[in-house]
mmCIF file of C-alpha atoms in Angstrom:
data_model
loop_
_atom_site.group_PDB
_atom_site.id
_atom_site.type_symbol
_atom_site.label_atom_id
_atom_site.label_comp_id
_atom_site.label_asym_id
_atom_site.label_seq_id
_atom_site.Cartn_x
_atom_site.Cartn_y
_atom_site.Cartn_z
ATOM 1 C CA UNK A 29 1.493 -13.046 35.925
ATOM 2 C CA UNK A 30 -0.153 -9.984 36.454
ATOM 3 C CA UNK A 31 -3.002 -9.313 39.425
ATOM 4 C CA UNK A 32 -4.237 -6.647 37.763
ATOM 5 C CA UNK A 33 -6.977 -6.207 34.971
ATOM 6 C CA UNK A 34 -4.775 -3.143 34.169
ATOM 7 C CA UNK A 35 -2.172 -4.149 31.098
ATOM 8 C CA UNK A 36 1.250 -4.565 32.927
ATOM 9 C CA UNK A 37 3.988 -2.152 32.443
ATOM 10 C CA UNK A 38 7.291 -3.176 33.561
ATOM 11 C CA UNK A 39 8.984 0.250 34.461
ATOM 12 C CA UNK A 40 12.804 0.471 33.702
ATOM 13 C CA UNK A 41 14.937 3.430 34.887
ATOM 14 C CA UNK A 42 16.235 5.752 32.864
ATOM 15 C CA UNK A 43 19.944 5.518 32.959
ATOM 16 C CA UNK A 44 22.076 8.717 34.115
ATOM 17 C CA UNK A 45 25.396 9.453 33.953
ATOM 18 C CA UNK A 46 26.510 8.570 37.077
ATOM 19 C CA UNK A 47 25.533 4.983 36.576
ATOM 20 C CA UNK A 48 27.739 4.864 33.634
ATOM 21 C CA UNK A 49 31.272 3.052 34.269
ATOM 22 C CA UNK A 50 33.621 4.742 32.057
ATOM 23 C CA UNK A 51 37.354 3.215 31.692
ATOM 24 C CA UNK A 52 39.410 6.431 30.466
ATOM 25 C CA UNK A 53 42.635 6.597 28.200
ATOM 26 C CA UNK A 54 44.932 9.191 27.009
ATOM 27 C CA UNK A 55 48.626 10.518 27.633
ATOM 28 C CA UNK A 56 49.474 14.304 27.215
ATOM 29 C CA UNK A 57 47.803 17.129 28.044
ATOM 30 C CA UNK A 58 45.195 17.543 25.248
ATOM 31 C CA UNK A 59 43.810 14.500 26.697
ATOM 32 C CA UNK A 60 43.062 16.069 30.240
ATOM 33 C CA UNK A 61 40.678 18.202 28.739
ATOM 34 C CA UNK A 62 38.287 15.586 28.294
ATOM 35 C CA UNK A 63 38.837 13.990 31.530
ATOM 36 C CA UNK A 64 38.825 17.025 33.199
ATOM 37 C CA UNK A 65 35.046 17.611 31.636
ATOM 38 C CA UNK A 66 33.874 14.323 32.473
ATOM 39 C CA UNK A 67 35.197 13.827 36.343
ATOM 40 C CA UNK A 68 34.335 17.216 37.120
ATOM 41 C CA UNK A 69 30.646 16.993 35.247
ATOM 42 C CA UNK A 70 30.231 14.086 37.539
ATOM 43 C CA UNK A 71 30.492 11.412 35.361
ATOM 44 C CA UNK A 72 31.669 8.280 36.847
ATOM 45 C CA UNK A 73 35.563 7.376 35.794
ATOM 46 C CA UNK A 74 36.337 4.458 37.573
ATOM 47 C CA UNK A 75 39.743 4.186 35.854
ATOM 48 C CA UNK A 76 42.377 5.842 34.082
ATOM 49 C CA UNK A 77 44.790 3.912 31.234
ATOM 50 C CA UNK A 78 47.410 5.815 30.208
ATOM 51 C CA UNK A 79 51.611 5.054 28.736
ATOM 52 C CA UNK A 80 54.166 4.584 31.625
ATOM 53 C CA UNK A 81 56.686 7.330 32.792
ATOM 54 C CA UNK A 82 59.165 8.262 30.291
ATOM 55 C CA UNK A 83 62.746 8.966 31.595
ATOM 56 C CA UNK A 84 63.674 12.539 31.175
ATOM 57 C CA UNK A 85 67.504 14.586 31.854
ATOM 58 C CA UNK A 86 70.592 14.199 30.695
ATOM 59 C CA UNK A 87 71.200 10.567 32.089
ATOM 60 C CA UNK A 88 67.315 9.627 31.599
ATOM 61 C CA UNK A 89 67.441 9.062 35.313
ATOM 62 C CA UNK A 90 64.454 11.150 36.144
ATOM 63 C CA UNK A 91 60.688 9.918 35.429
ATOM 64 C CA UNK A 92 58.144 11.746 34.042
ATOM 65 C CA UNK A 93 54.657 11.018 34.259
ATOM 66 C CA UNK A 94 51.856 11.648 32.086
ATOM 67 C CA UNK A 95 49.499 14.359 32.177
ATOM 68 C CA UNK A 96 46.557 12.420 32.443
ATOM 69 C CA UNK A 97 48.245 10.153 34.920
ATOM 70 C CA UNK A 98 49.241 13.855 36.809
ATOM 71 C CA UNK A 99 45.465 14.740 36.879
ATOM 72 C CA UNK A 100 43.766 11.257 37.810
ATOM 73 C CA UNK A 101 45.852 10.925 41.217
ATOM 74 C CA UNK A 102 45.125 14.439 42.026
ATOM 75 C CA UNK A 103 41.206 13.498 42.055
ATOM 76 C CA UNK A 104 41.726 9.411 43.461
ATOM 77 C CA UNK A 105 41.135 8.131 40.110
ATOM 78 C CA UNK A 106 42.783 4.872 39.808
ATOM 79 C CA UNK A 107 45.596 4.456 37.443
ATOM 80 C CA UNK A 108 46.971 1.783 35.045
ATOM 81 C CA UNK A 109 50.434 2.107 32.913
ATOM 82 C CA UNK A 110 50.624 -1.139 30.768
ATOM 83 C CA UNK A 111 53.741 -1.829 28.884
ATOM 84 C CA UNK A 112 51.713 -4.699 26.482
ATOM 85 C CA UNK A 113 48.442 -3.762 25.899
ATOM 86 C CA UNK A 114 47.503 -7.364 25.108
ATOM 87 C CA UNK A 115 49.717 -8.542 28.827
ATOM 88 C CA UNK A 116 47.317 -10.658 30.754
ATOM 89 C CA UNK A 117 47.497 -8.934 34.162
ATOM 90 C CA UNK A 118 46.658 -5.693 32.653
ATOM 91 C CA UNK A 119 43.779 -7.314 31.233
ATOM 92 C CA UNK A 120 42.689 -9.177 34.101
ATOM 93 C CA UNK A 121 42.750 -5.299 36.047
ATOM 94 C CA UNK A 122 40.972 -3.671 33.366
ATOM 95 C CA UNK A 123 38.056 -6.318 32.968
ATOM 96 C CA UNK A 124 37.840 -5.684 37.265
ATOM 97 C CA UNK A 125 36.520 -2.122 36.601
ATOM 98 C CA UNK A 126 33.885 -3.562 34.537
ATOM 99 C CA UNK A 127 33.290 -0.104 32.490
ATOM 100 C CA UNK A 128 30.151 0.012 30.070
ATOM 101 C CA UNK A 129 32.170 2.579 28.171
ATOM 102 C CA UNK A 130 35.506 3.197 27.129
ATOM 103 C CA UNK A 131 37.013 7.003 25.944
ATOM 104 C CA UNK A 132 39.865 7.091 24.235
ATOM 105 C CA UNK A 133 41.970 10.871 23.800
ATOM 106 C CA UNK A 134 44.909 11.074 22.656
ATOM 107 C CA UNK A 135 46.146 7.111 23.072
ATOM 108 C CA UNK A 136 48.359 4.314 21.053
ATOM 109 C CA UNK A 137 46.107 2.211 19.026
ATOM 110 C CA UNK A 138 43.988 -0.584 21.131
ATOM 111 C CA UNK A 139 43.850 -4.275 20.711
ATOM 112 C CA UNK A 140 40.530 -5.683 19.875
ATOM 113 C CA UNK A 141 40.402 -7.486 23.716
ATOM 114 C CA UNK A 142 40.546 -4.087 24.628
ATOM 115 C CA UNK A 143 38.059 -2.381 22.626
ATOM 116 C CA UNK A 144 35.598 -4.756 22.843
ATOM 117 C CA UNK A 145 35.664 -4.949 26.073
ATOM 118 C CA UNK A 146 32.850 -2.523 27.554
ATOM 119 C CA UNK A 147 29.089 -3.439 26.261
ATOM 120 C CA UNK A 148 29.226 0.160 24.832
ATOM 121 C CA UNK A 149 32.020 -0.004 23.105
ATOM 122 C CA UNK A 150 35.076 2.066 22.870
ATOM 123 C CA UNK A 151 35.384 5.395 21.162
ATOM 124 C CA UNK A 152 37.752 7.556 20.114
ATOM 125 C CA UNK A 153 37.723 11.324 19.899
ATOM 126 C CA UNK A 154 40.281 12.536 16.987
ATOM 127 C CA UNK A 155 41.515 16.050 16.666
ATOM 128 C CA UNK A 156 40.174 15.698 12.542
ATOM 129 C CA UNK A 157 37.235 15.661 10.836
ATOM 130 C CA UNK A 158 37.959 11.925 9.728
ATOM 131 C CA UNK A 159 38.041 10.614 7.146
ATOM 132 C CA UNK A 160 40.792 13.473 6.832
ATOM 133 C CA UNK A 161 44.034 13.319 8.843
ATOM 134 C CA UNK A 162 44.161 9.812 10.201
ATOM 135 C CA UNK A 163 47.334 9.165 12.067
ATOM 136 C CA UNK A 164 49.545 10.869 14.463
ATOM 137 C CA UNK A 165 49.767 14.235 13.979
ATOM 138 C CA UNK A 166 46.413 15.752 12.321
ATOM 139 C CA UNK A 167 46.532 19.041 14.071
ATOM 140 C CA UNK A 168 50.095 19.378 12.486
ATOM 141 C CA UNK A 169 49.533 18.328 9.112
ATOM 142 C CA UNK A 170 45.783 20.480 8.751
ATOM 143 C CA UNK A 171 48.012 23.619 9.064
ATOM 144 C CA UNK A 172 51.194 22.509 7.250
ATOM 145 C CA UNK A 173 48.506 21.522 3.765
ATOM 146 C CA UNK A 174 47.144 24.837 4.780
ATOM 147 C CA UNK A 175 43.658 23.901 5.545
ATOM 148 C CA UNK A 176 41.004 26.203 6.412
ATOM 149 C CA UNK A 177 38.976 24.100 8.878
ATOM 150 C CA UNK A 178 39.457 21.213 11.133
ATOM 151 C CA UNK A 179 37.325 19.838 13.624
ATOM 152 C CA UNK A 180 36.850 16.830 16.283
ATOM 153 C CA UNK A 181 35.702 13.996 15.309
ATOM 154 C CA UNK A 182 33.985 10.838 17.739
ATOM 155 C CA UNK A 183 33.844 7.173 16.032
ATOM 156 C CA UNK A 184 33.462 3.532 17.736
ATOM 157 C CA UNK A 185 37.083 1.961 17.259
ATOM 158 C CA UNK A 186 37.737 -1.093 14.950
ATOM 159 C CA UNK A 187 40.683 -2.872 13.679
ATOM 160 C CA UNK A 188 42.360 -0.352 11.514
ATOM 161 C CA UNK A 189 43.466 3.229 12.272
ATOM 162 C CA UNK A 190 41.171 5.569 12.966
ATOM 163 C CA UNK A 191 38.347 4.274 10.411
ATOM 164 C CA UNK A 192 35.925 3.414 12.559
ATOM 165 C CA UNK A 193 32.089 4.186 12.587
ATOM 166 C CA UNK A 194 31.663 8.229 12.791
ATOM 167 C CA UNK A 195 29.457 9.418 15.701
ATOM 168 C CA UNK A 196 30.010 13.587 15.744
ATOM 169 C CA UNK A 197 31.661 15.792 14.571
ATOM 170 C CA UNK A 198 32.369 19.301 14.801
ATOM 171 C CA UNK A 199 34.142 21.876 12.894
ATOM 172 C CA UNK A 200 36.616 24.321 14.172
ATOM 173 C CA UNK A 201 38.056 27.342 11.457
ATOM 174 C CA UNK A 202 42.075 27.596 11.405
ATOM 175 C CA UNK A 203 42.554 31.478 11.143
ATOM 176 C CA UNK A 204 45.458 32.000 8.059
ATOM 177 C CA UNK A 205 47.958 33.180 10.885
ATOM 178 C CA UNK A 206 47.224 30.457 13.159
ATOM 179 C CA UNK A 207 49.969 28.327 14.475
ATOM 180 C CA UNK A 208 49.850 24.524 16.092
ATOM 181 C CA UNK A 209 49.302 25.983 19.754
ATOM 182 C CA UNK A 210 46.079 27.992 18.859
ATOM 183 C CA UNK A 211 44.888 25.154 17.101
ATOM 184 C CA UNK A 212 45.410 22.788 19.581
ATOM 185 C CA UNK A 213 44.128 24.564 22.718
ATOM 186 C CA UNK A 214 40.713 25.143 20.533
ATOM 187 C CA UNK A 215 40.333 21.515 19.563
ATOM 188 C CA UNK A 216 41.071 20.288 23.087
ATOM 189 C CA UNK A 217 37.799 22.494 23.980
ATOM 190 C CA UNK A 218 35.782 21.191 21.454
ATOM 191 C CA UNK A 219 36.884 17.818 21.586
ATOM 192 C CA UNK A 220 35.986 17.697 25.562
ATOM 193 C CA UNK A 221 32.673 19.225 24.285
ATOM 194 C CA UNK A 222 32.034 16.315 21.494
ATOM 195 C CA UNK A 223 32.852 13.754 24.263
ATOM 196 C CA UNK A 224 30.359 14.843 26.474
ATOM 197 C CA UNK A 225 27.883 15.113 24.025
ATOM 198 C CA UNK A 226 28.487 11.231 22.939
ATOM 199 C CA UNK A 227 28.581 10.020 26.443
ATOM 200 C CA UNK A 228 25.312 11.809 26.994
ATOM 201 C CA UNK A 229 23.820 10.347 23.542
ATOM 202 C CA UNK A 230 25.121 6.900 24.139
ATOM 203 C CA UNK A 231 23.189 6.985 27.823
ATOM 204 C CA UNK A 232 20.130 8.321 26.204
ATOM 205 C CA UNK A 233 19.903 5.438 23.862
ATOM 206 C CA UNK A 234 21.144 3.187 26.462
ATOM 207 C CA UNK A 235 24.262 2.064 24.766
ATOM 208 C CA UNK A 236 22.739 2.573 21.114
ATOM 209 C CA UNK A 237 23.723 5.913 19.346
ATOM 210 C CA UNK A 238 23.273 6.284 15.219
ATOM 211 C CA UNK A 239 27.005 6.508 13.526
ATOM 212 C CA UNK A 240 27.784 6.387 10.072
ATOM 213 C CA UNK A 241 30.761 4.685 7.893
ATOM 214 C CA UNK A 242 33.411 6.506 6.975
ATOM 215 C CA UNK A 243 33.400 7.717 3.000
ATOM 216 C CA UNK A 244 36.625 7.572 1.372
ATOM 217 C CA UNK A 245 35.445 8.929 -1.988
ATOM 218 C CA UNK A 246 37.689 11.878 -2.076
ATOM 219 C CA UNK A 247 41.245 12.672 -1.707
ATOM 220 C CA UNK A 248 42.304 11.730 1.584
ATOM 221 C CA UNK A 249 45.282 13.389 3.531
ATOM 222 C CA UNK A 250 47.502 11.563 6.174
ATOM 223 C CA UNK A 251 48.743 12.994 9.298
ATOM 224 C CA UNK A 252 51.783 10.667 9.594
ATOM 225 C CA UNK A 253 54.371 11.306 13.111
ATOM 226 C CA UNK A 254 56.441 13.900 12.718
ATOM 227 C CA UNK A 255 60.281 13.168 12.447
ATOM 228 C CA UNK A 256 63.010 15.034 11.600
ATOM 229 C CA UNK A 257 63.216 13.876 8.222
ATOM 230 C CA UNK A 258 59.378 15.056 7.205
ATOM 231 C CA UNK A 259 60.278 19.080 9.316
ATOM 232 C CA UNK A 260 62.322 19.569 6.930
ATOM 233 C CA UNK A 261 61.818 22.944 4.594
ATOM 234 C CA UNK A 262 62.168 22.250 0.977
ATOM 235 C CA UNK A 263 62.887 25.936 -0.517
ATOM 236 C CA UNK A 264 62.067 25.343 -3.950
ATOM 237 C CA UNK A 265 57.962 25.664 -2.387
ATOM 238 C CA UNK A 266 55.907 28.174 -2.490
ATOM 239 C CA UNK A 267 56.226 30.887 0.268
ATOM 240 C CA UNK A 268 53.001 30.572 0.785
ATOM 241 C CA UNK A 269 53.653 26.799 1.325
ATOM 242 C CA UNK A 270 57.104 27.391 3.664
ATOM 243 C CA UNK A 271 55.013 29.424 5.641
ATOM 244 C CA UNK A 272 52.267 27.506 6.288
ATOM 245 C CA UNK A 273 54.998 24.875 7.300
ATOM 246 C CA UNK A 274 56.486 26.210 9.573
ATOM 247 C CA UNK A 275 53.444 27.721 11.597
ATOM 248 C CA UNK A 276 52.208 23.812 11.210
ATOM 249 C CA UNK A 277 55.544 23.068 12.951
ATOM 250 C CA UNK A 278 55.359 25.783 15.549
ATOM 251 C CA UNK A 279 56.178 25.792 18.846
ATOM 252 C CA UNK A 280 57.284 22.050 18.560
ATOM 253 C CA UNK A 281 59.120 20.135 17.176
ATOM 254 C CA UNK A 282 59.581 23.286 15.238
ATOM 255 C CA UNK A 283 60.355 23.116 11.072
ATOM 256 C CA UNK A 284 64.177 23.405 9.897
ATOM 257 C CA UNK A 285 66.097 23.892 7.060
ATOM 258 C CA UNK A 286 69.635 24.155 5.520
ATOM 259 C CA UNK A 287 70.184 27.918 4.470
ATOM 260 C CA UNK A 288 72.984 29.370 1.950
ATOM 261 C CA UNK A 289 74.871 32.623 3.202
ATOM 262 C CA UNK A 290 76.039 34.748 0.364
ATOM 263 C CA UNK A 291 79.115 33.364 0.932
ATOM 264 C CA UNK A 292 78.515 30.086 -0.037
ATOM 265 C CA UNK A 293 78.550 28.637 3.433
ATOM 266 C CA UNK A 294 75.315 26.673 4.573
ATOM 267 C CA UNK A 295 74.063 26.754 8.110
ATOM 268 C CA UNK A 296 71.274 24.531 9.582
ATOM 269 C CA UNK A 297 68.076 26.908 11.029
ATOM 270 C CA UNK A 298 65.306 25.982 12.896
ATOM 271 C CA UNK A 299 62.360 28.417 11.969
ATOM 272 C CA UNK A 300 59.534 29.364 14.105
ATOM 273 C CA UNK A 301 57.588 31.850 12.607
ATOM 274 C CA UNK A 302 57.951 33.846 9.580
ATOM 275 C CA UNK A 303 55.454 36.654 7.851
ATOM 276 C CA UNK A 304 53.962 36.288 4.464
ATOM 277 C CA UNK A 305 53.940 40.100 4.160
ATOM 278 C CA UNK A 306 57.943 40.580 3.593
ATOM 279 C CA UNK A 307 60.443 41.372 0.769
ATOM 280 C CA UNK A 308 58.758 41.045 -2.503
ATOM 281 C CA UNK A 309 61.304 42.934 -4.790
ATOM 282 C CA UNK A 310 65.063 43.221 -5.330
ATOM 283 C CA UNK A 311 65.945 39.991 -5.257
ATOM 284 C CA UNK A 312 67.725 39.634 -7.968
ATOM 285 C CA UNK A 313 68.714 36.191 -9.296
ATOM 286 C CA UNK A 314 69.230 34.776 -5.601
ATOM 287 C CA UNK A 315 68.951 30.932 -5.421
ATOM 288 C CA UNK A 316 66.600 29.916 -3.343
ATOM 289 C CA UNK A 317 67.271 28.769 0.420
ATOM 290 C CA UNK A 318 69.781 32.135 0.318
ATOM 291 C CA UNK A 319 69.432 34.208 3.380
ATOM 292 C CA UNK A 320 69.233 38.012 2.387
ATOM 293 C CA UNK A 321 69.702 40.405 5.613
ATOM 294 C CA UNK A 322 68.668 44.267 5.198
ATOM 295 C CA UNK A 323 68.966 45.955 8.084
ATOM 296 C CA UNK A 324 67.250 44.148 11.128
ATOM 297 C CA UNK A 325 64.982 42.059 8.319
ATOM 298 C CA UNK A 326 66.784 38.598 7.845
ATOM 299 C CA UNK A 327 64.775 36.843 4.315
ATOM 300 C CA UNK A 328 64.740 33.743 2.938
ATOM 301 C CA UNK A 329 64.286 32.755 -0.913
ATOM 302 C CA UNK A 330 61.189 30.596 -1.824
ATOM 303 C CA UNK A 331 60.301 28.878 -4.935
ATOM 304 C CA UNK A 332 58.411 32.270 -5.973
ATOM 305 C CA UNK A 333 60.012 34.531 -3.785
ATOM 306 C CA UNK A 334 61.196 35.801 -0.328
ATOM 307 C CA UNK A 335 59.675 35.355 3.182
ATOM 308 C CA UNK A 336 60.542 37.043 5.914
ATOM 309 C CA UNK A 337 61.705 35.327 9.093
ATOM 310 C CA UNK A 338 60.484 36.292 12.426
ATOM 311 C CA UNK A 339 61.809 33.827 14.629
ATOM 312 C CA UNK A 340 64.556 31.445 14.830
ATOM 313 C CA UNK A 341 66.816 29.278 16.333
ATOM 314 C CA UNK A 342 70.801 27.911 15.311
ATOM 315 C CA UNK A 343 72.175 25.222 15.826
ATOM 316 C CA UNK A 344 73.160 25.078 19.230
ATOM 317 C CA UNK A 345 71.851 28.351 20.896
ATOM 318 C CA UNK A 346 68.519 29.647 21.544
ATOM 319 C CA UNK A 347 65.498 30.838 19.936
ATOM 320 C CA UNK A 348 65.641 34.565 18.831
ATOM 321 C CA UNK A 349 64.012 36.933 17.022
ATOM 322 C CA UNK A 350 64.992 38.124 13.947
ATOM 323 C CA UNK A 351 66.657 41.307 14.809
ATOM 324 C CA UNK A 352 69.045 39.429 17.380
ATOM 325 C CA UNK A 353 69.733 37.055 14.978
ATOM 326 C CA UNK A 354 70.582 39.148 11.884
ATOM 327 C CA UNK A 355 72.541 41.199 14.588
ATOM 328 C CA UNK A 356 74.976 38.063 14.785
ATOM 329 C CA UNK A 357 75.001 37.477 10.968
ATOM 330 C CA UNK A 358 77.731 39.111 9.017
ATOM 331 C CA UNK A 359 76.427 38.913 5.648
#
């Protein structure tokens, strides 16, 4: 009870950030971004999830560790590599850091013992502005459909793939000669950015921040993993389409196709970059997927006409531009 006459007022204080356990997780570099923002904006990581070394070389006898993994030993951030996400030790080590909050870049998808672990849940920041491009490979497939604008998207994680409850998001333009790489290092600014920003909201409201279902009253597009089978150029599109393709596949894993020679023969290309503004005349009746070589120009027929490729790579030897390459062609 009270001594005083006065009303009581029981003072609480005000959380700040570095009171805040957060429980990172990501694996390549587009993830660092975000941790790099948070450790060094003195936010308090207390641990760092991330996928196990992958063997790299000829004889996969070398391993190779994460990026994230790479940056949290630099700065003495303990690190866990689970095989199982659902393996008991793991989970035993993870509840020992007991975060409040868990951020998730760049990750494979979470159990629900994991994501309902911290009492402020888990979210995810998504290179998309969802409910667009859930999967893999948004960045990717937002160029490839020839999108306009992207963005970064946070939301709480559930059970299913990237549906969860929407927290921010922000927009990011895709210029029209943009290719994966400029798209990419953009949205691994802005997604550091949005992460921040939630953090900061979710200690504000002490754990409560507004989000928002996701809608899926429109036409939604998927950003699947890329495989071989799904880089590959089907000539009878657009060139508008092939090109957009191949700057959506560009610098890796890099979009391919099987290309006639006037000859007949067929050779398998890899295609890095081509230019919209090429041969648009004097093509006569040539089938498309036909190479056509004037001079130091090497073309290739579309559905409604030629592009012209910049950059390439056979089977077998390097990447090279154009001139070196229709150099080497006797057509």
């Amino acid at each position: 009870m009270c001594m005083y006459r006065r009303p009581c007022i029981l003072w609480r204080t005000a959380m700040v950030k570095s009171d805040l356990r957060i429980v990172f997780m990501g694996t390549p570099e587009f993830a660092v971004g975000t941790l790099q923002v948070l450790v060094e904006g003195g936010y308090n990581v207390v641990a760092v999830v991330t996928q196990p070394d992958k063997p790299v070389g000829r004889h996969a006898s070398v391993l190779h560790a994460p990026a994230v993994k790479v940056y949290a030993q630099e700065h003495g951030i303990p690190v866990m590599q689970p095989e199982k996400m659902k393996d008991e030790a793991f989970l035993e080590e993870l509840r020992s850091y007991n975060a409040d909050l868990q951020v998730v870049v760049a990750f494979r998808m979470l159990p629900e013992v994991v994501w309902a672990m911290p009492r402020f849940g888990t979210f995810n920041v998504h290179a998309a502005l969802l409910p667009q491009y859930r999967g893999a490979a948004p960045i990717n497939w937002a160029i490839i459909n020839g999108e306009t604008q992207t963005g970064v998207t946070t939301f709480f994680l559930d059970h299913d793939i990237d549906t969860g409850r929407i927290i921010m998001q922000k927009p990011f333009d895709i210029p029209d000669d943009a290719d994966v790489e400029y798209v990419y290092d953009g949205l691994m600014a802005l997604g550091a950015e949005i992460a921040v920003e939630t953090v900061d909201a979710l200690i504000a409201g002490d754990g409560k921040v507004e989000s928002i279902p996701q809608t899926e009253n429109e036409e939604l597009h998927d950003a699947p993993k890329l495989t071989k089978s799904n880089c590959k150029i089907d000539w009878s599109w657009t060139a508008k389409q092939v090109y957009d393709f191949i700057r959506g596949l560009c610098p890796i894993p890099g979009a391919w196709g099987e290309v006639m020679l006037p000859d007949g023969t067929t050779m398998e290309l890899k295609i890095y970059k081509a230019s919209k503004c090429g041969k648009q005349d004097g093509a006569g009746d040539v089938a498309t997927g036909t190479l056509i070589k004037e001079k130091k120009h090497i073309y290739i027929m579309c559905g409604d006409g030629p592009l012209e490729l910049l950059k390439v790579q056979p089977v077998g030897k390097a990447k090279m531009d154009a001139a070196a390459f229709a150099n080497g062609l006797r057509i």
